[in-house]
Short mmCIF file of C-alpha atoms and ligand atoms in Angstrom, two decimals:
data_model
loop_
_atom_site.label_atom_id
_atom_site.label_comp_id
_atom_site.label_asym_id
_atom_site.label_seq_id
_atom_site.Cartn_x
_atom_site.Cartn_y
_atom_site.Cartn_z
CA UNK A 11 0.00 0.00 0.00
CA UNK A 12 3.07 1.91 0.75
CA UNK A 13 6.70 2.57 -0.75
CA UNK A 14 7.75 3.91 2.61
CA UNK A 15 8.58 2.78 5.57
CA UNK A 16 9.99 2.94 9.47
CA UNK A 17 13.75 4.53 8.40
CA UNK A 18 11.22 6.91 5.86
CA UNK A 19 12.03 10.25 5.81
CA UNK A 20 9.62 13.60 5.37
CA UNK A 21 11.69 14.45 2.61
CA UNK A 22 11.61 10.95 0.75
CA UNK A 23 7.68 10.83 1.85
CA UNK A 24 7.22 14.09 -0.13
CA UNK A 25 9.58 13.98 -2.82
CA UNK A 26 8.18 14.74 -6.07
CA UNK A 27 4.85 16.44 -4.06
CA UNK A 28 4.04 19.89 -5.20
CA UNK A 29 2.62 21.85 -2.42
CA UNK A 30 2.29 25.37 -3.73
CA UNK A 31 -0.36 26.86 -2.97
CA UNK A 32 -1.62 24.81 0.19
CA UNK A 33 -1.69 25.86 3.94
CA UNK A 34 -0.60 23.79 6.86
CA UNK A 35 -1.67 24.50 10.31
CA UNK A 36 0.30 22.52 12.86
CA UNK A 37 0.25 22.51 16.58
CA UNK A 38 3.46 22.18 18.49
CA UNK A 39 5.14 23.89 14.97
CA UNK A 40 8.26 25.48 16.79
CA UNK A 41 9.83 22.12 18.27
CA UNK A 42 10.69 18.30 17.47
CA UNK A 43 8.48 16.67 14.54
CA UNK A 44 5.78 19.75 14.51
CA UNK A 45 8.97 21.70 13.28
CA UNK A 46 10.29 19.11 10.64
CA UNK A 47 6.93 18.35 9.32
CA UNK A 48 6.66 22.17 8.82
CA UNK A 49 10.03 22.67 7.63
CA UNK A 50 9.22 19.69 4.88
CA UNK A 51 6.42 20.73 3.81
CA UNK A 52 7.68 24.30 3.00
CA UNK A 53 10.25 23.05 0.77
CA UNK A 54 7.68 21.58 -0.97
CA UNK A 55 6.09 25.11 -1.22
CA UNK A 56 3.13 24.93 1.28
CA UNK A 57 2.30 27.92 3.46
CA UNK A 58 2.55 26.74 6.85
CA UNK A 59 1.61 28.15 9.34
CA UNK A 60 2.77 27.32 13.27
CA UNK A 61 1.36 27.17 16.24
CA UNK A 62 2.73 27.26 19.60
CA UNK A 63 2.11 28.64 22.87
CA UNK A 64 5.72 31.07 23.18
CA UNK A 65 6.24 33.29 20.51
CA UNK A 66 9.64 34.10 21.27
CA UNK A 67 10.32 30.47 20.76
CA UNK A 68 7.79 30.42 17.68
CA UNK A 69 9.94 33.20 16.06
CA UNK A 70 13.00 31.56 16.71
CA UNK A 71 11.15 27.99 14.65
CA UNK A 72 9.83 30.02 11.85
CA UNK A 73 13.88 31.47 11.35
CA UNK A 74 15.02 28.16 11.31
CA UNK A 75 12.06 26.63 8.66
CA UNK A 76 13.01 29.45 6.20
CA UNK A 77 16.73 28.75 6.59
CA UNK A 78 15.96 25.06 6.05
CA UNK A 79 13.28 25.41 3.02
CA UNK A 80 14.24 28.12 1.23
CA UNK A 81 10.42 29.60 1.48
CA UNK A 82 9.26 32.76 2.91
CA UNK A 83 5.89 31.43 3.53
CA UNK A 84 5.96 30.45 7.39
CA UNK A 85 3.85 32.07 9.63
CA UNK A 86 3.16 32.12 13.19
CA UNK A 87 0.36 32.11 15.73
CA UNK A 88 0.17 31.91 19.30
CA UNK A 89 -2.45 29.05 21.09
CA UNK A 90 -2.08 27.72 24.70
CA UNK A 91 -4.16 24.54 24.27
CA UNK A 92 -4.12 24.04 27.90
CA UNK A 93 -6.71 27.38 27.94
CA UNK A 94 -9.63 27.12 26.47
CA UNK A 95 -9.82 30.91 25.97
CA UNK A 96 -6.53 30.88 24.32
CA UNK A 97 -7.76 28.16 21.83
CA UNK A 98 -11.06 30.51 21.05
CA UNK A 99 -8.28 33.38 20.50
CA UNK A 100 -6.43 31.49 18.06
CA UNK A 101 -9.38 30.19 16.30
CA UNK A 102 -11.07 33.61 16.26
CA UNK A 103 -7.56 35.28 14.79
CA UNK A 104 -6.83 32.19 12.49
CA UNK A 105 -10.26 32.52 10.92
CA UNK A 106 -9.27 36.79 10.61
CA UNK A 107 -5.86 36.11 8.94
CA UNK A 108 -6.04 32.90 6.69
CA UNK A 109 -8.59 32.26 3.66
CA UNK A 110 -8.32 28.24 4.16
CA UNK A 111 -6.35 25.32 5.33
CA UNK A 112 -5.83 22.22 3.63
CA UNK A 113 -3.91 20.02 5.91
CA UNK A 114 -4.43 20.59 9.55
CA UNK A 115 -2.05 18.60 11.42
CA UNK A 116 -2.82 18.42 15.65
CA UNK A 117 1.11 17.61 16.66
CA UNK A 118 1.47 19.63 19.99
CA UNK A 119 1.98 17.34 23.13
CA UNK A 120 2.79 16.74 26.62
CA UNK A 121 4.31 13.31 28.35
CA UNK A 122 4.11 11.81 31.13
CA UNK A 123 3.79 15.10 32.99
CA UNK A 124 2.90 15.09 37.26
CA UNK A 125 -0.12 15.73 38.57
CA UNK A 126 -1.51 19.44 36.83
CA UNK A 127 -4.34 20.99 35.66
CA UNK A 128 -5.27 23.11 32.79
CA UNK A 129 -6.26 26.73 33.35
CA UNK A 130 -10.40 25.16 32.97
CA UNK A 131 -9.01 22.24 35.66
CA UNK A 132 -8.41 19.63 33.52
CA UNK A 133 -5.73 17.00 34.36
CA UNK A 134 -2.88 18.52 31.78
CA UNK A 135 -2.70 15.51 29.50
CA UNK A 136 -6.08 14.75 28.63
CA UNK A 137 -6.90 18.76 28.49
CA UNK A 138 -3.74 19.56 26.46
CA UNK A 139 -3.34 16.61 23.85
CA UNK A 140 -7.23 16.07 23.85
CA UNK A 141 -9.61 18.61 24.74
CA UNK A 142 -7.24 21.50 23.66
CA UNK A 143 -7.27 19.72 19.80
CA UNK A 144 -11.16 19.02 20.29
CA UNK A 145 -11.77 22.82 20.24
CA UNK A 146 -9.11 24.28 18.06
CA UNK A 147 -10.43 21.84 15.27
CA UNK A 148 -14.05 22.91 15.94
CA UNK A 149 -12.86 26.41 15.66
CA UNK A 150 -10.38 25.90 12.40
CA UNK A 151 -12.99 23.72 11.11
CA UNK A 152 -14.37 26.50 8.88
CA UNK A 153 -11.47 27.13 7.21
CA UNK A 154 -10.53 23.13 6.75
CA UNK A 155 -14.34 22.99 4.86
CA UNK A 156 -12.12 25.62 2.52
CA UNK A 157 -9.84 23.70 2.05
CA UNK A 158 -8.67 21.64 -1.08
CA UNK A 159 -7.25 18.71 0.72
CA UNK A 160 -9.66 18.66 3.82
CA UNK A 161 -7.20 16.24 6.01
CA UNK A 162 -6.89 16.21 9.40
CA UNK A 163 -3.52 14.24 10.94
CA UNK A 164 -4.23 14.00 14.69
CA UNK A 165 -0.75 12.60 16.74
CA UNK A 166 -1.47 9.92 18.82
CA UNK A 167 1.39 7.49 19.81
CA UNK A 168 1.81 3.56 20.38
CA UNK A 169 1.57 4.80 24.20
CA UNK A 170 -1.54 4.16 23.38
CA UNK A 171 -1.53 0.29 24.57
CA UNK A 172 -1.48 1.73 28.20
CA UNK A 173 -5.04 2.21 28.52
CA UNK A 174 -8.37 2.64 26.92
CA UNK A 175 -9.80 6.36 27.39
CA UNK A 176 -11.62 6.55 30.40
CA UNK A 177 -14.56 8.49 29.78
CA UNK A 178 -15.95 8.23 33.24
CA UNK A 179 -12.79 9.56 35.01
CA UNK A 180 -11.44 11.91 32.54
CA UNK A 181 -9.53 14.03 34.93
CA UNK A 182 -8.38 11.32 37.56
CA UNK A 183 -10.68 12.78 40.33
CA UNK A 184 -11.45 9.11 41.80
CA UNK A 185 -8.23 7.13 41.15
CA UNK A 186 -5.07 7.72 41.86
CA UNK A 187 -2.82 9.91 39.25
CA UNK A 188 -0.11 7.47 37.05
CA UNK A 189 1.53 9.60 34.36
CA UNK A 190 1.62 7.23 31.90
CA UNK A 191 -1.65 5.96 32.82
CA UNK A 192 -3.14 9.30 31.78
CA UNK A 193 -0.46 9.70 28.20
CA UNK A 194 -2.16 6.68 27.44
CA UNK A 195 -5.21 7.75 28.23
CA UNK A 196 -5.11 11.08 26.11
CA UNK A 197 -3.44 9.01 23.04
CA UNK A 198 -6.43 6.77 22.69
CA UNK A 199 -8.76 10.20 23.02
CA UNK A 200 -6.65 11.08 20.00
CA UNK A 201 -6.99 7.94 17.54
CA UNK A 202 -10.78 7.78 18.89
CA UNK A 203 -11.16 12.01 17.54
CA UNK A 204 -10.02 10.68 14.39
CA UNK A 205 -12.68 8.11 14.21
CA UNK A 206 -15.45 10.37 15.53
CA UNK A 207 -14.28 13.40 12.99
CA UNK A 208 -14.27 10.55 10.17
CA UNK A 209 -18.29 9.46 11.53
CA UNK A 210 -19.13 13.07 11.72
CA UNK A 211 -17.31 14.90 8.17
CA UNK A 212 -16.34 11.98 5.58
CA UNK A 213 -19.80 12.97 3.69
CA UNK A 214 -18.15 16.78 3.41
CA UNK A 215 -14.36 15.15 2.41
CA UNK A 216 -13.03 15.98 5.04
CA UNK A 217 -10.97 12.86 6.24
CA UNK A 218 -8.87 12.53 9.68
CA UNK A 219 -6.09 10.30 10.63
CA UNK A 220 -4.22 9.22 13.30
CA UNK A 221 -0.25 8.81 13.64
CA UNK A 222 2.11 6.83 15.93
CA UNK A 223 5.74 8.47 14.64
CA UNK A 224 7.91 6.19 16.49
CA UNK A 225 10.30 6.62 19.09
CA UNK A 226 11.92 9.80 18.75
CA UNK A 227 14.36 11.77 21.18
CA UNK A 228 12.73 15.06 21.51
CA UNK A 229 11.64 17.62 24.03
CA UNK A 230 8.88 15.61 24.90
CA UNK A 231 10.80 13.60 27.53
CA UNK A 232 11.01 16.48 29.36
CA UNK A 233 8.74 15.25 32.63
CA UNK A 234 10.96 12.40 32.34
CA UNK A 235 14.14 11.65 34.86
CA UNK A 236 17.06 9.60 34.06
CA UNK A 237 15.76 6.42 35.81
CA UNK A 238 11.97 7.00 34.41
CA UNK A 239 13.89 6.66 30.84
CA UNK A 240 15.74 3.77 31.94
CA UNK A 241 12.67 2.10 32.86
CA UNK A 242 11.21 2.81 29.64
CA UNK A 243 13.79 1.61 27.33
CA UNK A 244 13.57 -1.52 29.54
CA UNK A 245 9.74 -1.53 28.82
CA UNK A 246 10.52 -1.21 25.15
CA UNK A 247 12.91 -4.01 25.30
CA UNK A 248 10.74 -6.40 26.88
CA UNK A 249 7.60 -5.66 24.77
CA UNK A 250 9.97 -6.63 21.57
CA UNK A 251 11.08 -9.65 23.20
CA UNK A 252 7.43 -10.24 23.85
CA UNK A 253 6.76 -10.10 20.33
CA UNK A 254 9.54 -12.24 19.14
CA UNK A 255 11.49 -8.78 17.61
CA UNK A 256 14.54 -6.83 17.89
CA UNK A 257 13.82 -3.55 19.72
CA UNK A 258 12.96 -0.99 16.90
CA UNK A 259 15.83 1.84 16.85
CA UNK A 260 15.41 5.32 17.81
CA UNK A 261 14.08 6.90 14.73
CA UNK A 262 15.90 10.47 13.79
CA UNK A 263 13.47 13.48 13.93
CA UNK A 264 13.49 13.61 9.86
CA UNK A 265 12.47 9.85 10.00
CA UNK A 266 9.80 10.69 13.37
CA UNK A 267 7.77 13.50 10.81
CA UNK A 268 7.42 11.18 7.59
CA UNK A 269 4.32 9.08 8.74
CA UNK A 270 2.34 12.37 10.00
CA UNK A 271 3.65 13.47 6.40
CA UNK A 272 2.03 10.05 4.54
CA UNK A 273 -0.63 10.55 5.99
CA UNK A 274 -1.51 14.45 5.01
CA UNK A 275 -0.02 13.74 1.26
CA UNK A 276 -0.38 9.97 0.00
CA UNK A 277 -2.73 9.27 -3.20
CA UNK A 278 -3.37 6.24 -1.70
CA UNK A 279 -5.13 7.11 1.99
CA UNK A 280 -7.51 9.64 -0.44
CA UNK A 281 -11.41 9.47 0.69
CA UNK A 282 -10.44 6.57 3.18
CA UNK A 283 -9.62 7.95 7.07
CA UNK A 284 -10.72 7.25 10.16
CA UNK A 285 -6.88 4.81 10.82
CA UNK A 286 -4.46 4.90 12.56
CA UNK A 287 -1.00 4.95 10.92
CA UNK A 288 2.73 4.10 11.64
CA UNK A 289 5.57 3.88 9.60
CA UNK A 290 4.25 5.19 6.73
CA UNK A 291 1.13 2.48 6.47
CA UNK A 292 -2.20 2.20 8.15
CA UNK A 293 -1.40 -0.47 10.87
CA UNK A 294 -4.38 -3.06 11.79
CA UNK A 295 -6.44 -3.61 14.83
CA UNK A 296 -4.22 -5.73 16.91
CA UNK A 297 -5.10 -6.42 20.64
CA UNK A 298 -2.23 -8.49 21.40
CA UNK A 299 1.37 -7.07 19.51
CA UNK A 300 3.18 -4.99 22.08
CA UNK A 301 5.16 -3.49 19.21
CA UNK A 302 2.51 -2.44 16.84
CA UNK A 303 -0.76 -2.27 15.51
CA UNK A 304 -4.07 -0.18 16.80
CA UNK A 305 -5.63 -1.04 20.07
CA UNK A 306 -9.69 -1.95 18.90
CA UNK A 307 -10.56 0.30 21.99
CA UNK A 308 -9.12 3.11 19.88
CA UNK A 309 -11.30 2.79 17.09
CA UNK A 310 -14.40 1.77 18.88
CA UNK A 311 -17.41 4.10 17.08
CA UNK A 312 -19.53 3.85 20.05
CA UNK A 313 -16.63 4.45 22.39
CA UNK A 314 -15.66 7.43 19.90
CA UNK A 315 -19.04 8.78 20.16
CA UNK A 316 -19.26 8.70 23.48
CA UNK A 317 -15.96 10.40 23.80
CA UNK A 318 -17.64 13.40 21.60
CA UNK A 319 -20.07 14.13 23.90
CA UNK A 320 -18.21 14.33 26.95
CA UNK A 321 -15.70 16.51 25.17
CA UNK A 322 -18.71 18.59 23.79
CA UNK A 323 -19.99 19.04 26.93
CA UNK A 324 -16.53 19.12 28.88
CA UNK A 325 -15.31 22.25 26.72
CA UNK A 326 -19.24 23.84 26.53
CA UNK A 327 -19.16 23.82 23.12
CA UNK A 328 -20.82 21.56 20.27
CA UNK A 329 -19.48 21.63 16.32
CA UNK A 330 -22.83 22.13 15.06
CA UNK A 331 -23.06 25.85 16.12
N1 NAP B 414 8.84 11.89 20.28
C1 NAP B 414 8.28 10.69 20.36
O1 NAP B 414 8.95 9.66 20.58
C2 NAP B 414 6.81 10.54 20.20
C3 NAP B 414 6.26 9.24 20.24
C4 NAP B 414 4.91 9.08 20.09
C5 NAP B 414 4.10 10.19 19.90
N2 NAP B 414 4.65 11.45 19.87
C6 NAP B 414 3.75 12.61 19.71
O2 NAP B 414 4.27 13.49 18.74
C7 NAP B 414 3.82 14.82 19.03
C8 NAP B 414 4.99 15.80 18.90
O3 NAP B 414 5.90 15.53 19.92
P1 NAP B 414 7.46 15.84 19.85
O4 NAP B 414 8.14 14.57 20.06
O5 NAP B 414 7.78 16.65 18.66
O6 NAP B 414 7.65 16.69 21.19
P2 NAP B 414 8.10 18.19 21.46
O7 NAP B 414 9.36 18.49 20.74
O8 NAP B 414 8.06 18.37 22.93
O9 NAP B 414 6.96 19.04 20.76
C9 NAP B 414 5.70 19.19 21.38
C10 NAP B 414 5.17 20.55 21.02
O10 NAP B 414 3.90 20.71 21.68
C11 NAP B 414 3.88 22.00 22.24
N3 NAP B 414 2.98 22.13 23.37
C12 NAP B 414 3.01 21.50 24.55
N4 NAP B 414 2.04 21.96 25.36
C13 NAP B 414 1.38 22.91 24.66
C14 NAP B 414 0.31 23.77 24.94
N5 NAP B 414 -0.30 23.78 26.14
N6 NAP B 414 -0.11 24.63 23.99
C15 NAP B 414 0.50 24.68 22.80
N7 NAP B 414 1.53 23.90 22.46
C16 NAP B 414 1.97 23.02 23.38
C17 NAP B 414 5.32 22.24 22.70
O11 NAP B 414 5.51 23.62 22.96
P3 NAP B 414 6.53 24.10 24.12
O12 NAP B 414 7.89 23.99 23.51
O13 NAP B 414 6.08 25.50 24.42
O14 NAP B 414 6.34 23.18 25.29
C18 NAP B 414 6.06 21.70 21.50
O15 NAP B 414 6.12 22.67 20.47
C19 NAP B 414 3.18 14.77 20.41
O16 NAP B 414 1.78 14.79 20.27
C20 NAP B 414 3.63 13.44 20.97
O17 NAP B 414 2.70 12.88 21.88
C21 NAP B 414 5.97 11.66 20.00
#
């Protein structure tokens, strides 16, 4: 189904892509794979335009795209998805400045960060990776229906096997807090919005996916000490011998940003979302690999409508009005 593969790289992904003429709105554009899917896709020509939450350090991302393109058509705008105001702001100012956007790619993330809440008081993870996305694509979704392309990437990650979504204690009010408990958590909300976007807007064209990048070394290990990473790698090690495998290497950032680029760009995923992808191919329900595949909790309709609602009513605001 794919030429590409896990060593992939945005560059080979897009080679021979023309994307003159498009806009890209990513999340998370002025760091780690938000910045190299943004820097790819403007030397392929695309207007893309970044959004973070600092825009000292969004400046500072935008200078380095335009070294590493050669285009002058990066721009920047500032969201805090861990305020729901600030996500209204951007929407409200994104609908002012830009006339479309084809690709909308939801990249910004947080890991395995302790116990905090967002400035509405939801646990960080879940409000950040989740809810924040929920709204900002409810609020961009105007300009997506403009849109040529009408995709929607949505990152998720293989930390996704940790646990279903649960939709009954979003915030970790009646159990106790794990960090990875609640990444997990938030990266099946984000496989599951790609399902419910793919119920909700296939009939308009508009078609959402979901992306596992790999394993890259980025600032998203932040929250994470030196023995929390040792106990991870030897997580990682285990689930491969698990699985009868050699632990997959480290991919480089340029190799981390090619499957969220497959999946905004290849001929072959046109008119068919609602999957979840890794290494450049849409990976199959698998409730047993602990090295691959999509968890069938993640792409549960019912569970994915379900999830809608609460988010609907969680952020006081529906997508039909
Ligand atoms: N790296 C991996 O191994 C890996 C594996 C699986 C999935 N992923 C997913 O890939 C995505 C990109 O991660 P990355 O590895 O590139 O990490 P990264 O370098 O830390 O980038 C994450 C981006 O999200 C932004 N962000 C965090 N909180 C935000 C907020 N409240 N409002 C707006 N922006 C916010 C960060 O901005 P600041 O710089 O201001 O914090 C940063 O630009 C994430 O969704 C992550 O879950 C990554």
């Amino acid at each position: 189904m794919s030429a590409f593969g896990s060593t992939s790289t945005a560059d080979e992904v897009l080679a021979g892509k023309d994307l003159s003429g498009k806009t890209v709105f990513i999340t998370g554009g002025a760091s780690g794979l938000g910045q190299e899917t943004a820097r790819a896709m403007a030397a392929k020509g695309a207007h893309v335009v970044i959004a973070a939450r600092d825009q000292a350090k969004l400046d500072q991302a935008a200078a380095a795209i335009r070294a590493g393109s050669a285009s002058d058509q990066v721009d920047t705008i500032v969201v805090d998805l861990a305020s729901l105001d600030s996500v209204r702001a951007c929407g409200k100012e994104a609908n002012e400045r830009f006339d479309k956007i084809d690709l909308l790619i939801n990249n910004a993330g947080v890991m395995a960060c302790p116990l905090t809440y967002t400035a509405d008081g939801f646990e960080v993870q879940f409000g950040t990776n989740h809810l924040g996305h929920f709204l900002l694509t409810k609020h961009l979704m105007p300009l997506v229906e403009k849109g040529a392309d009408k995709r929607i990437v949505n990152l998720s990650s293989r930390g996704h096997h940790i646990a279903p979504v649960d939709l009954s204690d979003p915030n970790f009010e009646n159990r106790e807090y794990q960090p990875w408990l609640s990444y997990g958590h938030s990266k099946t909300a984000n496989v599951l919005f790609s399902v419910g976007l793919e119920q909700r807007f296939a009939d308009r064209g508009i078609h959402s996916y979901a992306v596992h990048p790999g394993g890259i070394a980025t600032n998203l290990g932040r929250h994470l000490s030196e023995q929390d990473i040792a106990e991870l790698m030897q997580r990682i090690r285990e689930s491969a011998e698990a699985d009868g495998k050699e632990p997959q290497p480290m991919k480089t950032v340029e190799q981390g940003a090619a499957t969220t680029c497959w999946a905004a760009t290849a001929d072959e995923l046109e008119g068919s979302g609602g999957v979840y992808c890794e290494d450049c191919h849409v990976a199959p329900v698998d409730d047993v690999s602990r090295t691959s595949g999509v968890r069938s909790y993640a792409v549960d309709r019912q569970t994915a409508d379900d999830l809608w609602a609460l988010s609907e009513e969680l952020v006081g605001e529906s997508f039909s009005n």
